[in-house]
CSV table of C-alpha atoms (C1' of nucleotides) in Angstrom, one decimal:
chain,number,residue,atom,x,y,z
A,1,MET,CA,-10.4,-30.0,-32.2
A,2,ASN,CA,-10.2,-29.4,-28.5
A,3,THR,CA,-8.8,-32.0,-26.2
A,4,LYS,CA,-11.5,-33.6,-24.1
A,5,PHE,CA,-11.1,-34.9,-20.6
A,6,PRO,CA,-13.1,-37.2,-18.3
A,7,ILE,CA,-14.3,-35.2,-15.2
A,8,GLN,CA,-14.2,-36.8,-11.9
A,9,ASN,CA,-16.5,-34.9,-9.6
A,10,LEU,CA,-15.7,-35.2,-5.9
A,11,SER,CA,-18.4,-34.5,-3.3
A,12,ILE,CA,-17.2,-33.3,0.1
A,13,VAL,CA,-20.1,-33.7,2.5
A,14,PHE,CA,-19.9,-32.1,5.9
A,15,THR,CA,-22.2,-32.3,8.9
A,16,VAL,CA,-22.0,-31.4,12.6
A,17,ASP,CA,-22.6,-33.8,15.4
A,18,LYS,CA,-22.5,-32.4,19.0
A,19,GLY,CA,-20.4,-29.5,17.9
A,20,LYS,CA,-17.9,-31.5,15.9
A,21,LEU,CA,-17.5,-31.1,12.2
A,22,LYS,CA,-17.7,-34.5,10.4
A,23,VAL,CA,-17.0,-35.5,6.8
A,24,LEU,CA,-18.6,-38.3,4.9
A,25,LEU,CA,-16.1,-41.0,3.8
A,26,LEU,CA,-16.4,-44.3,1.9
A,27,LYS,CA,-14.2,-47.3,2.3
A,28,ARG,CA,-12.6,-48.6,-0.9
A,29,LYS,CA,-13.3,-52.2,-1.7
A,30,GLU,CA,-10.8,-52.6,-4.5
A,31,ASP,CA,-7.2,-52.0,-5.2
A,32,PRO,CA,-5.4,-49.7,-5.5
A,33,TYR,CA,-5.8,-48.4,-1.9
A,34,LYS,CA,-8.2,-51.2,-0.8
A,35,GLY,CA,-9.4,-50.5,2.7
A,36,TYR,CA,-8.4,-46.8,2.6
A,37,TRP,CA,-11.0,-44.1,2.7
A,38,VAL,CA,-12.2,-41.7,0.0
A,39,MET,CA,-14.7,-39.0,-0.5
A,40,PRO,CA,-17.4,-40.1,-2.9
A,41,THR,CA,-16.6,-39.5,-6.6
A,42,LYS,CA,-18.5,-40.0,-9.8
A,43,PHE,CA,-17.5,-39.3,-13.3
A,44,LEU,CA,-19.5,-36.5,-14.9
A,45,GLU,CA,-22.0,-37.6,-17.5
A,46,LYS,CA,-23.3,-35.9,-20.6
A,47,GLU,CA,-25.9,-33.2,-20.0
A,48,GLU,CA,-25.3,-33.2,-16.2
A,49,THR,CA,-24.1,-30.4,-14.0
A,50,PHE,CA,-21.8,-30.9,-11.0
A,51,PHE,CA,-24.7,-30.3,-8.7
A,52,GLU,CA,-26.8,-32.9,-10.5
A,53,ASN,CA,-23.9,-35.3,-10.3
A,54,THR,CA,-23.4,-34.8,-6.6
A,55,GLN,CA,-27.2,-34.9,-6.1
A,56,LYS,CA,-27.2,-38.4,-7.6
A,57,ILE,CA,-24.5,-39.6,-5.1
A,58,ILE,CA,-26.4,-38.2,-2.2
A,59,PHE,CA,-29.6,-39.7,-3.4
A,60,ASP,CA,-28.0,-43.1,-3.8
A,61,PHE,CA,-26.7,-43.1,-0.3
A,62,PHE,CA,-29.4,-41.3,1.6
A,63,LYS,CA,-32.5,-41.2,-0.6
A,64,ILE,CA,-32.8,-37.4,-0.1
A,65,GLU,CA,-33.6,-34.9,-2.8
A,66,HIS,CA,-32.3,-31.7,-1.3
A,67,ILE,CA,-29.0,-30.7,0.2
A,68,PHE,CA,-27.1,-27.4,0.2
A,69,MET,CA,-24.2,-27.5,-2.3
A,70,GLU,CA,-21.6,-25.1,-3.6
A,71,SER,CA,-19.0,-25.6,-6.3
A,72,TRP,CA,-15.5,-25.3,-5.0
A,73,LYS,CA,-12.0,-25.5,-6.6
A,74,ALA,CA,-11.1,-27.7,-9.5
A,75,PHE,CA,-7.9,-29.6,-9.6
A,76,SER,CA,-5.8,-30.5,-12.7
A,77,PHE,CA,-2.7,-32.7,-12.9
A,78,PRO,CA,0.0,-33.2,-15.4
A,79,MET,CA,-2.0,-35.5,-17.7
A,80,GLU,CA,0.3,-38.4,-17.9
A,81,GLN,CA,-0.1,-39.4,-14.3
A,82,GLN,CA,-3.8,-38.8,-14.0
A,83,ARG,CA,-5.9,-38.8,-17.0
A,84,TYR,CA,-8.9,-36.8,-15.7
A,85,LEU,CA,-9.8,-33.5,-14.1
A,86,GLN,CA,-11.2,-33.3,-10.7
A,87,THR,CA,-13.9,-30.9,-9.7
A,88,THR,CA,-15.3,-30.6,-6.2
A,89,VAL,CA,-18.6,-29.8,-4.7
A,90,ILE,CA,-18.9,-28.9,-1.0
A,91,CYS,CA,-22.2,-30.0,0.7
A,92,TYR,CA,-23.5,-29.3,4.2
A,93,MET,CA,-26.0,-31.7,5.7
A,94,ASP,CA,-28.0,-30.9,8.8
A,95,GLU,CA,-28.2,-33.2,11.8
A,96,ALA,CA,-31.8,-34.4,11.3
A,97,THR,CA,-31.1,-35.5,7.7
A,98,ARG,CA,-27.9,-37.2,8.7
A,99,GLU,CA,-29.6,-39.1,11.5
A,100,TYR,CA,-32.5,-40.1,9.3
A,101,MET,CA,-30.2,-41.5,6.7
A,102,THR,CA,-27.6,-43.4,8.7
A,103,LYS,CA,-30.3,-46.0,9.3
A,104,GLU,CA,-31.0,-46.4,5.6
A,105,THR,CA,-27.5,-47.0,4.5
A,106,GLU,CA,-26.2,-49.9,6.5
A,107,ASN,CA,-25.2,-51.7,3.3
A,108,TYR,CA,-22.6,-49.2,2.4
A,109,GLU,CA,-19.2,-48.8,4.0
A,110,LEU,CA,-19.9,-45.2,4.8
A,111,GLU,CA,-18.8,-43.4,7.9
A,112,TRP,CA,-18.8,-39.9,9.3
A,113,PHE,CA,-15.3,-39.0,10.5
A,114,ASP,CA,-14.4,-36.2,12.8
A,115,VAL,CA,-12.3,-33.9,10.7
A,116,GLN,CA,-9.8,-33.9,13.6
A,117,SER,CA,-9.1,-37.6,13.3
A,118,LEU,CA,-9.1,-38.7,9.7
A,119,PRO,CA,-8.4,-42.3,8.7
A,120,LYS,CA,-5.8,-43.3,6.1
A,121,MET,CA,-7.1,-41.8,2.8
A,122,ALA,CA,-6.5,-42.9,-0.8
A,123,PHE,CA,-5.1,-41.0,-3.7
A,124,ASN,CA,-4.9,-37.2,-3.1
A,125,HIS,CA,-8.1,-37.1,-1.0
A,126,GLU,CA,-6.5,-36.2,2.2
A,127,GLU,CA,-4.7,-33.2,0.6
A,128,ILE,CA,-7.9,-32.0,-1.0
A,129,LEU,CA,-9.9,-32.5,2.2
A,130,LEU,CA,-7.4,-30.5,4.3
A,131,ASP,CA,-7.5,-27.7,1.7
A,132,ALA,CA,-11.3,-27.8,1.8
A,133,LEU,CA,-11.2,-27.6,5.6
A,134,SER,CA,-9.1,-24.4,5.5
A,135,TYR,CA,-11.9,-23.0,3.4
A,136,VAL,CA,-14.8,-24.4,5.5
A,137,ARG,CA,-13.3,-23.3,8.8
A,138,ILE,CA,-13.8,-19.7,7.7
A,139,GLU,CA,-17.2,-20.4,6.2
A,140,LEU,CA,-18.4,-21.7,9.5
A,141,ASN,CA,-18.0,-18.3,11.1
A,142,HIS,CA,-20.9,-17.2,8.8
A,143,ILE,CA,-24.4,-17.4,10.0
A,144,SER,CA,-25.6,-18.2,6.5
A,145,VAL,CA,-23.7,-21.5,6.6
A,146,LEU,CA,-24.5,-22.2,10.2
A,147,LYS,CA,-28.2,-21.9,9.3
A,148,VAL,CA,-27.8,-24.7,6.8
A,149,LEU,CA,-26.2,-27.0,9.4
A,150,TYR,CA,-28.7,-26.0,12.0
A,151,PRO,CA,-32.1,-25.4,10.3
A,152,SER,CA,-33.7,-26.1,13.7
A,153,ASP,CA,-32.6,-26.3,17.4
A,154,PHE,CA,-29.1,-26.2,18.8
A,155,THR,CA,-27.5,-25.3,22.0
A,156,ILE,CA,-25.0,-22.5,22.7
A,157,PRO,CA,-22.3,-24.8,24.1
A,158,GLU,CA,-22.6,-26.9,20.9
A,159,LEU,CA,-22.0,-23.8,18.8
A,160,GLN,CA,-19.1,-22.9,21.0
A,161,THR,CA,-17.5,-26.3,20.5
A,162,LEU,CA,-17.8,-26.0,16.8
A,163,TYR,CA,-16.4,-22.4,16.9
A,164,GLU,CA,-13.5,-23.4,19.1
A,165,GLN,CA,-12.5,-26.4,16.8
A,166,MET,CA,-12.8,-24.4,13.6
A,167,ASN,CA,-10.8,-21.4,15.0
A,168,GLU,CA,-8.4,-23.5,17.1
A,169,THR,CA,-9.1,-21.5,20.2
A,170,THR,CA,-10.9,-21.7,23.5
A,171,MET,CA,-13.3,-19.2,24.9
A,172,ASP,CA,-14.9,-18.5,28.2
A,173,ARG,CA,-18.4,-19.9,28.3
A,174,ARG,CA,-20.0,-16.8,29.7
A,175,ASN,CA,-18.3,-14.6,27.2
A,176,PHE,CA,-19.3,-16.8,24.3
A,177,ARG,CA,-22.9,-16.9,25.3
A,178,LYS,CA,-23.0,-13.1,26.0
A,179,LYS,CA,-21.6,-12.5,22.5
A,180,MET,CA,-24.1,-14.9,20.8
A,181,LEU,CA,-27.1,-13.3,22.6
A,182,SER,CA,-25.8,-9.8,21.9
A,183,LEU,CA,-25.9,-10.4,18.1
A,184,ASP,CA,-29.6,-10.6,18.1
A,185,ILE,CA,-29.7,-13.7,15.9
A,186,LEU,CA,-31.0,-16.3,18.3
A,187,GLU,CA,-34.5,-17.2,19.3
A,188,ASP,CA,-35.1,-19.1,22.5
A,189,THR,CA,-37.2,-22.2,21.8
A,190,LEU,CA,-38.0,-22.6,25.5
A,191,GLU,CA,-37.0,-26.2,25.1
A,192,THR,CA,-34.0,-27.9,26.6
A,193,THR,CA,-31.9,-30.9,25.5
A,194,MET,CA,-32.5,-34.3,27.0
A,195,VAL,CA,-29.0,-35.3,27.7
A,196,SER,CA,-27.4,-38.3,29.5
A,197,THR,CA,-25.6,-36.3,32.2
A,198,GLY,CA,-25.3,-32.8,33.5
A,199,ARG,CA,-27.7,-29.9,33.4
A,200,PRO,CA,-29.8,-29.8,30.2
A,201,ALA,CA,-28.9,-27.0,27.8
A,202,LYS,CA,-31.4,-24.5,26.5
A,203,LEU,CA,-32.3,-24.9,22.8
A,204,TYR,CA,-32.1,-21.9,20.5
A,205,LYS,CA,-32.8,-21.5,16.8
A,206,PHE,CA,-31.7,-18.8,14.3
A,207,LYS,CA,-34.1,-16.0,13.7
A,208,GLU,CA,-35.8,-15.8,10.3
A,209,GLU,CA,-34.4,-12.4,9.4
A,210,ILE,CA,-30.8,-11.8,10.2
A,211,SER,CA,-29.0,-8.8,8.8
A,212,ILE,CA,-25.4,-9.6,9.8
A,213,ASP,CA,-23.4,-12.6,8.6
A,214,LYS,CA,-20.3,-12.9,10.7
A,215,ILE,CA,-20.3,-14.2,14.2
A,216,PHE,CA,-16.7,-13.1,15.0
B,1,MET,CA,-16.3,-45.3,-21.3
B,2,ASN,CA,-16.5,-42.0,-19.5
B,3,THR,CA,-18.0,-39.0,-21.2
B,4,LYS,CA,-15.3,-36.5,-22.0
B,5,PHE,CA,-15.5,-32.7,-22.1
B,6,PRO,CA,-13.6,-29.8,-23.5
B,7,ILE,CA,-12.5,-27.6,-20.7
B,8,GLN,CA,-12.6,-23.9,-21.1
B,9,ASN,CA,-10.2,-22.3,-18.6
B,10,LEU,CA,-11.0,-18.7,-17.7
B,11,SER,CA,-8.4,-16.4,-16.2
B,12,ILE,CA,-9.6,-13.7,-14.0
B,13,VAL,CA,-6.8,-11.2,-13.6
B,14,PHE,CA,-6.9,-8.5,-10.9
B,15,THR,CA,-4.6,-5.7,-10.2
B,16,VAL,CA,-4.8,-2.4,-8.2
B,17,ASP,CA,-4.3,1.1,-9.5
B,18,LYS,CA,-4.4,4.0,-7.1
B,19,GLY,CA,-6.4,2.0,-4.6
B,20,LYS,CA,-9.0,0.8,-7.2
B,21,LEU,CA,-9.4,-2.9,-8.0
B,22,LYS,CA,-9.1,-3.5,-11.8
B,23,VAL,CA,-9.8,-6.6,-13.9
B,24,LEU,CA,-8.3,-7.5,-17.2
B,25,LEU,CA,-10.8,-7.7,-20.1
B,26,LEU,CA,-10.5,-8.4,-23.8
B,27,LYS,CA,-12.7,-7.1,-26.5
B,28,ARG,CA,-14.3,-9.7,-28.7
B,29,LYS,CA,-13.6,-9.3,-32.4
B,30,GLU,CA,-16.1,-11.9,-33.7
B,31,ASP,CA,-19.7,-12.7,-33.4
B,32,PRO,CA,-21.4,-13.7,-31.2
B,33,TYR,CA,-21.1,-10.8,-28.9
B,34,LYS,CA,-18.7,-8.9,-31.2
B,35,GLY,CA,-17.5,-5.7,-29.4
B,36,TYR,CA,-18.5,-7.0,-26.0
B,37,TRP,CA,-15.8,-7.7,-23.4
B,38,VAL,CA,-14.7,-11.1,-22.0
B,39,MET,CA,-12.2,-12.4,-19.5
B,40,PRO,CA,-9.4,-14.3,-21.3
B,41,THR,CA,-10.2,-18.0,-21.9
B,42,LYS,CA,-8.3,-20.9,-23.5
B,43,PHE,CA,-9.2,-24.5,-23.9
B,44,LEU,CA,-7.2,-26.8,-21.8
B,45,GLU,CA,-4.7,-29.0,-23.7
B,46,LYS,CA,-3.4,-32.4,-23.1
B,47,GLU,CA,-0.8,-32.7,-20.3
B,48,GLU,CA,-1.4,-29.1,-19.1
B,49,THR,CA,-2.6,-27.9,-15.8
B,50,PHE,CA,-5.0,-25.0,-15.2
B,51,PHE,CA,-2.0,-22.9,-14.0
B,52,GLU,CA,0.1,-23.7,-17.0
B,53,ASN,CA,-2.9,-22.8,-19.2
B,54,THR,CA,-3.3,-19.5,-17.5
B,55,GLN,CA,0.4,-18.9,-17.5
B,56,LYS,CA,0.4,-19.2,-21.3
B,57,ILE,CA,-2.3,-16.6,-21.6
B,58,ILE,CA,-0.4,-14.2,-19.4
B,59,PHE,CA,2.8,-14.8,-21.2
B,60,ASP,CA,1.1,-14.2,-24.6
B,61,PHE,CA,-0.2,-10.8,-23.4
B,62,PHE,CA,2.5,-9.6,-21.1
B,63,LYS,CA,5.7,-11.7,-21.7
B,64,ILE,CA,6.0,-12.4,-18.0
B,65,GLU,CA,6.8,-15.8,-16.5
B,66,HIS,CA,5.5,-15.4,-13.0
B,67,ILE,CA,2.2,-14.4,-11.5
B,68,PHE,CA,0.3,-15.4,-8.4
B,69,MET,CA,-2.6,-17.7,-9.3
B,70,GLU,CA,-5.1,-19.8,-7.5
B,71,SER,CA,-7.7,-22.2,-8.7
B,72,TRP,CA,-11.3,-21.0,-8.0
B,73,LYS,CA,-14.7,-22.5,-8.7
B,74,ALA,CA,-15.6,-24.6,-11.8
B,75,PHE,CA,-18.9,-24.1,-13.6
B,76,SER,CA,-20.9,-26.7,-15.4
B,77,PHE,CA,-24.0,-26.2,-17.6
B,78,PRO,CA,-26.7,-28.4,-18.9
B,79,MET,CA,-24.6,-29.8,-21.8
B,80,GLU,CA,-27.0,-29.1,-24.6
B,81,GLN,CA,-26.6,-25.4,-24.4
B,82,GLN,CA,-22.9,-25.3,-23.7
B,83,ARG,CA,-20.8,-28.2,-24.6
B,84,TYR,CA,-17.8,-27.6,-22.3
B,85,LEU,CA,-17.0,-27.1,-18.7
B,86,GLN,CA,-15.6,-23.9,-17.4
B,87,THR,CA,-12.8,-23.7,-14.8
B,88,THR,CA,-11.5,-20.5,-13.4
B,89,VAL,CA,-8.2,-19.3,-12.2
B,90,ILE,CA,-7.8,-16.1,-10.2
B,91,CYS,CA,-4.6,-14.1,-10.6
B,92,TYR,CA,-3.3,-11.0,-8.9
B,93,MET,CA,-0.8,-8.8,-10.7
B,94,ASP,CA,1.2,-6.2,-9.0
B,95,GLU,CA,1.3,-2.6,-10.2
B,96,ALA,CA,4.9,-2.6,-11.5
B,97,THR,CA,4.3,-5.6,-13.7
B,98,ARG,CA,1.0,-4.2,-15.0
B,99,GLU,CA,2.7,-0.9,-15.9
B,100,TYR,CA,5.6,-2.6,-17.6
B,101,MET,CA,3.3,-4.7,-19.7
B,102,THR,CA,0.7,-2.2,-20.9
B,103,LYS,CA,3.3,-0.8,-23.1
B,104,GLU,CA,4.1,-4.2,-24.6
B,105,THR,CA,0.5,-5.0,-25.6
B,106,GLU,CA,-0.8,-2.2,-27.7
B,107,ASN,CA,-1.7,-4.6,-30.5
B,108,TYR,CA,-4.3,-6.4,-28.3
B,109,GLU,CA,-7.7,-5.0,-27.4
B,110,LEU,CA,-7.0,-5.4,-23.8
B,111,GLU,CA,-8.2,-3.0,-21.0
B,112,TRP,CA,-8.1,-2.9,-17.3
B,113,PHE,CA,-11.6,-2.0,-16.0
B,114,ASP,CA,-12.4,-0.7,-12.6
B,115,VAL,CA,-14.6,-3.4,-11.1
B,116,GLN,CA,-17.1,-0.8,-10.2
B,117,SER,CA,-17.8,0.2,-13.8
B,118,LEU,CA,-17.8,-2.8,-15.9
B,119,PRO,CA,-18.5,-2.7,-19.7
B,120,LYS,CA,-21.0,-4.9,-21.5
B,121,MET,CA,-19.8,-8.4,-21.1
B,122,ALA,CA,-20.3,-11.4,-23.3
B,123,PHE,CA,-21.7,-14.9,-22.4
B,124,ASN,CA,-21.9,-15.5,-18.7
B,125,HIS,CA,-18.8,-13.6,-17.9
B,126,GLU,CA,-20.3,-10.8,-16.0
B,127,GLU,CA,-22.1,-13.2,-13.7
B,128,ILE,CA,-18.8,-15.1,-13.1
B,129,LEU,CA,-16.9,-11.9,-12.5
B,130,LEU,CA,-19.4,-10.7,-9.9
B,131,ASP,CA,-19.3,-14.0,-8.2
B,132,ALA,CA,-15.5,-13.9,-8.2
B,133,LEU,CA,-15.6,-10.3,-6.8
B,134,SER,CA,-17.6,-11.4,-3.8
B,135,TYR,CA,-14.8,-13.9,-3.1
B,136,VAL,CA,-12.0,-11.4,-3.8
B,137,ARG,CA,-13.5,-8.7,-1.7
B,138,ILE,CA,-13.0,-10.9,1.3
B,139,GLU,CA,-9.6,-12.0,0.2
B,140,LEU,CA,-8.4,-8.4,0.1
B,141,ASN,CA,-8.7,-8.1,3.8
B,142,HIS,CA,-5.9,-10.6,4.1
B,143,ILE,CA,-2.3,-9.4,4.3
B,144,SER,CA,-1.1,-12.4,2.3
B,145,VAL,CA,-3.1,-11.2,-0.7
B,146,LEU,CA,-2.2,-7.6,-0.3
B,147,LYS,CA,1.5,-8.5,-0.3
B,148,VAL,CA,1.0,-10.1,-3.7
B,149,LEU,CA,-0.6,-6.9,-5.0
B,150,TYR,CA,1.9,-4.7,-3.3
B,151,PRO,CA,5.3,-6.4,-3.3
B,152,SER,CA,6.9,-3.0,-2.9
B,153,ASP,CA,5.8,0.5,-1.9
B,154,PHE,CA,2.3,1.8,-1.3
B,155,THR,CA,0.6,4.6,0.6
B,156,ILE,CA,-1.8,4.3,3.5
B,157,PRO,CA,-4.5,6.4,1.7
B,158,GLU,CA,-4.2,4.0,-1.3
B,159,LEU,CA,-4.8,1.0,1.0
B,160,GLN,CA,-7.7,2.8,2.6
B,161,THR,CA,-9.4,3.5,-0.8
B,162,LEU,CA,-9.1,-0.2,-1.6
B,163,TYR,CA,-10.4,-1.3,1.7
B,164,GLU,CA,-13.3,1.1,1.5
B,165,GLN,CA,-14.3,-0.1,-2.0
B,166,MET,CA,-14.0,-3.7,-1.1
B,167,ASN,CA,-16.0,-3.4,2.1
B,168,GLU,CA,-18.4,-0.8,0.8
B,169,THR,CA,-17.7,1.5,3.7
B,170,THR,CA,-15.9,4.7,4.6
B,171,MET,CA,-13.5,5.2,7.4
B,172,ASP,CA,-11.9,8.2,9.1
B,173,ARG,CA,-8.4,8.8,7.8
B,174,ARG,CA,-6.9,9.1,11.2
B,175,ASN,CA,-8.5,5.9,12.5
B,176,PHE,CA,-7.5,3.9,9.4
B,177,ARG,CA,-3.8,5.0,9.7
B,178,LYS,CA,-3.7,4.4,13.4
B,179,LYS,CA,-5.1,0.9,12.9
B,180,MET,CA,-2.6,0.0,10.1
B,181,LEU,CA,0.3,1.3,12.1
B,182,SER,CA,-0.8,-0.6,15.3
B,183,LEU,CA,-0.8,-3.9,13.4
B,184,ASP,CA,3.0,-3.8,13.2
B,185,ILE,CA,3.0,-4.9,9.6
B,186,LEU,CA,4.3,-1.8,7.9
B,187,GLU,CA,7.8,-0.5,7.3
B,188,ASP,CA,8.3,3.2,6.6
B,189,THR,CA,10.4,3.5,3.4
B,190,LEU,CA,11.1,7.1,4.1
B,191,GLU,CA,10.1,7.9,0.6
B,192,THR,CA,7.1,9.8,-0.6
B,193,THR,CA,4.9,9.7,-3.7
B,194,MET,CA,5.5,12.3,-6.4
B,195,VAL,CA,1.9,13.2,-7.1
B,196,SER,CA,0.3,15.8,-9.3
B,197,THR,CA,-1.4,17.8,-6.6
B,198,GLY,CA,-1.8,17.8,-2.8
B,199,ARG,CA,0.7,16.9,-0.2
B,200,PRO,CA,2.9,13.8,-1.1
B,201,ALA,CA,2.0,10.6,0.8
B,202,LYS,CA,4.5,8.6,2.7
B,203,LEU,CA,5.4,5.3,1.1
B,204,TYR,CA,5.3,2.1,3.2
B,205,LYS,CA,6.0,-1.5,2.5
B,206,PHE,CA,4.9,-4.7,4.2
B,207,LYS,CA,7.4,-6.2,6.7
B,208,GLU,CA,9.1,-9.5,5.7
B,209,GLU,CA,7.8,-11.5,8.6
B,210,ILE,CA,4.1,-10.9,9.5
B,211,SER,CA,2.4,-13.2,11.9
B,212,ILE,CA,-1.2,-12.1,11.5
B,213,ASP,CA,-3.3,-12.3,8.3
B,214,LYS,CA,-6.4,-10.2,8.7
B,215,ILE,CA,-6.4,-6.4,8.7
B,216,PHE,CA,-10.0,-6.1,10.0
C,1,DA,C1',-3.0,32.7,-2.5
C,2,DC,C1',-5.6,29.0,-3.5
C,3,DA,C1',-6.8,24.1,-4.2
C,4,DA,C1',-5.9,19.4,-3.3
C,5,DA,C1',-4.7,15.6,-0.7
C,6,DA,C1',-2.0,13.9,3.5
C,7,DG,C1',-0.7,14.0,8.2
C,8,DT,C1',-1.7,14.3,13.2
C,9,DG,C1',-4.0,13.4,19.0
C,10,DT,C1',-7.5,13.2,22.4
C,11,DT,C1',-11.7,11.5,24.4
C,12,DA,C1',-16.0,8.8,24.7
C,13,DA,C1',-18.4,4.7,23.5
C,14,DC,C1',-18.2,0.2,22.8
C,15,DT,C1',-16.3,-4.5,22.9
C,16,DT,C1',-13.7,-8.0,24.7
C,17,DT,C1',-11.5,-10.4,28.4
C,18,DA,C1',-10.9,-12.3,32.9
C,19,DC,C1',-12.8,-14.5,36.5
C,20,DA,C1',-16.0,-18.2,40.4
C,21,DC,C1',-20.0,-20.0,42.0
C,22,DC,C1',-24.5,-22.0,41.6
C,23,DC,C1',-28.0,-25.0,39.1
C,24,DA,C1',-30.4,-29.1,36.9
C,25,DT,C1',-30.0,-33.5,35.7
C,26,DG,C1',-28.4,-38.7,35.8
C,27,DT,C1',-26.2,-42.4,38.5
D,1,DA,C1',-24.2,-37.5,47.6
D,2,DC,C1',-21.5,-37.0,43.8
D,3,DA,C1',-20.3,-36.3,39.0
D,4,DT,C1',-21.3,-33.9,34.8
D,5,DG,C1',-22.1,-30.1,32.1
D,6,DG,C1',-24.9,-25.6,31.8
D,7,DG,C1',-26.2,-21.1,33.3
D,8,DT,C1',-25.1,-16.5,35.3
D,9,DG,C1',-22.8,-10.9,36.4
D,10,DT,C1',-19.3,-7.5,37.1
D,11,DA,C1',-15.2,-4.8,36.5
D,12,DA,C1',-10.8,-3.9,34.0
D,13,DA,C1',-8.5,-3.7,29.7
D,14,DG,C1',-8.4,-3.0,25.1
D,15,DT,C1',-10.3,-1.4,20.8
D,16,DT,C1',-13.0,1.4,17.8
D,17,DA,C1',-15.3,5.6,16.6
D,18,DA,C1',-15.9,10.5,16.5
D,19,DC,C1',-14.0,14.7,15.7
D,20,DA,C1',-11.0,19.6,13.1
D,21,DC,C1',-7.0,21.8,12.1
D,22,DT,C1',-2.3,22.0,10.0
D,23,DT,C1',1.2,20.6,6.4
D,24,DT,C1',3.1,19.9,1.9
D,25,DT,C1',2.9,20.2,-2.7
D,26,DG,C1',1.2,22.0,-7.6
D,27,DT,C1',-1.0,25.7,-10.2
DNA sequence: ACAAAAGTGTTAACTTTACACCCATGT
DNA sequence: ACATGGGTGTAAAGTTAACACTTTTGT
């Protein structure tokens, strides 16, 4: 007879907000680690896949049915300390969906944290998140992933902010724009942002058919 | 009470041979899928991590204690069809270790297959392997991974063959060599290969301290 | 001597970097 | 009018791509 394990499935949900990568965290209401933050988890049930499991969490919080997900690493521990396995799913949520749902979820202690200023996290969640970030940082140089985060309009400076944060660099504004336009992946929407201060930025969207996948 | 699952841990073992990426497969001796090939699997035991589990497989086959491993995706299925979860570990084995152990394992139906000409595979293993390959292809552009595969000598044409296969491209020999040398990552061993025909190639090794990680 | 595979240098095309001023909006 | 952030062009430096003949070994 094979040993059986409970599976804790952890959902790492990312979004972007004004060019900053944000992660969805939940405040623990009980000990241990009361008041610390965690990524949402749920034990896997019978006849349920990881994606279905994550989908249920997302639905509970946000009442949405569709989100882009991918299975990522699993973690195992010496079984005396921790009596379950941990699997992880990475999700990317677009801005419109995130904004829609923040209004619907005021009864949860949920918050989107900038990945550059994380709060005190419980268990091994910070370690896992940092590991996931080193993966996601690279993914965000791929147009296929950016298209998930930006199904509609975005500005070039916004993309540049994201790019700079993910690659820990800075770039000249002219050069970044020139590069983006030269890739032949952007479509000018002829709209501009309505922003509080400064000149409004032009809004672009990704073209339908794009043959390349890397921006740098 | 949480539902518990048996965990099937699958070990995807890669090596290189003359610039070709090879994967370790095992021929099934029983139905279903008798005679088809699989990647080695083992159910996870109590108080055992994925790495320990994979280590046991590797030790069984090759009597070696150390191999580079990393946890990769987990797979889940609707639980009626398949009553376990599948986790995966990716391993990279260097040439010297592989050559040492092929002699020791003649009693197993093990074979290293070129990833470009895979045999008939059982269950979902081909699907998983192709997915893993799309991951590994990118990893092999990183010096950190190449150093695992080549802890000692290799030739530049060998590296070029690997690069070309992984990136589905061809490159001019002069340009490839020039690029490799310009990266300041190689050390000339002053040795050459003893090869059956043609001019012997110079043997290089990676420098100890390398600050960059991407070759292209 | 012939076949097989490796080693080598130069130039043109392309890509990336550096750099400073003006423009559109809100207060 | 001033503060804020966005948009724009050109030239130099660096990188990549194209290209053919010679060298070293085994048979």
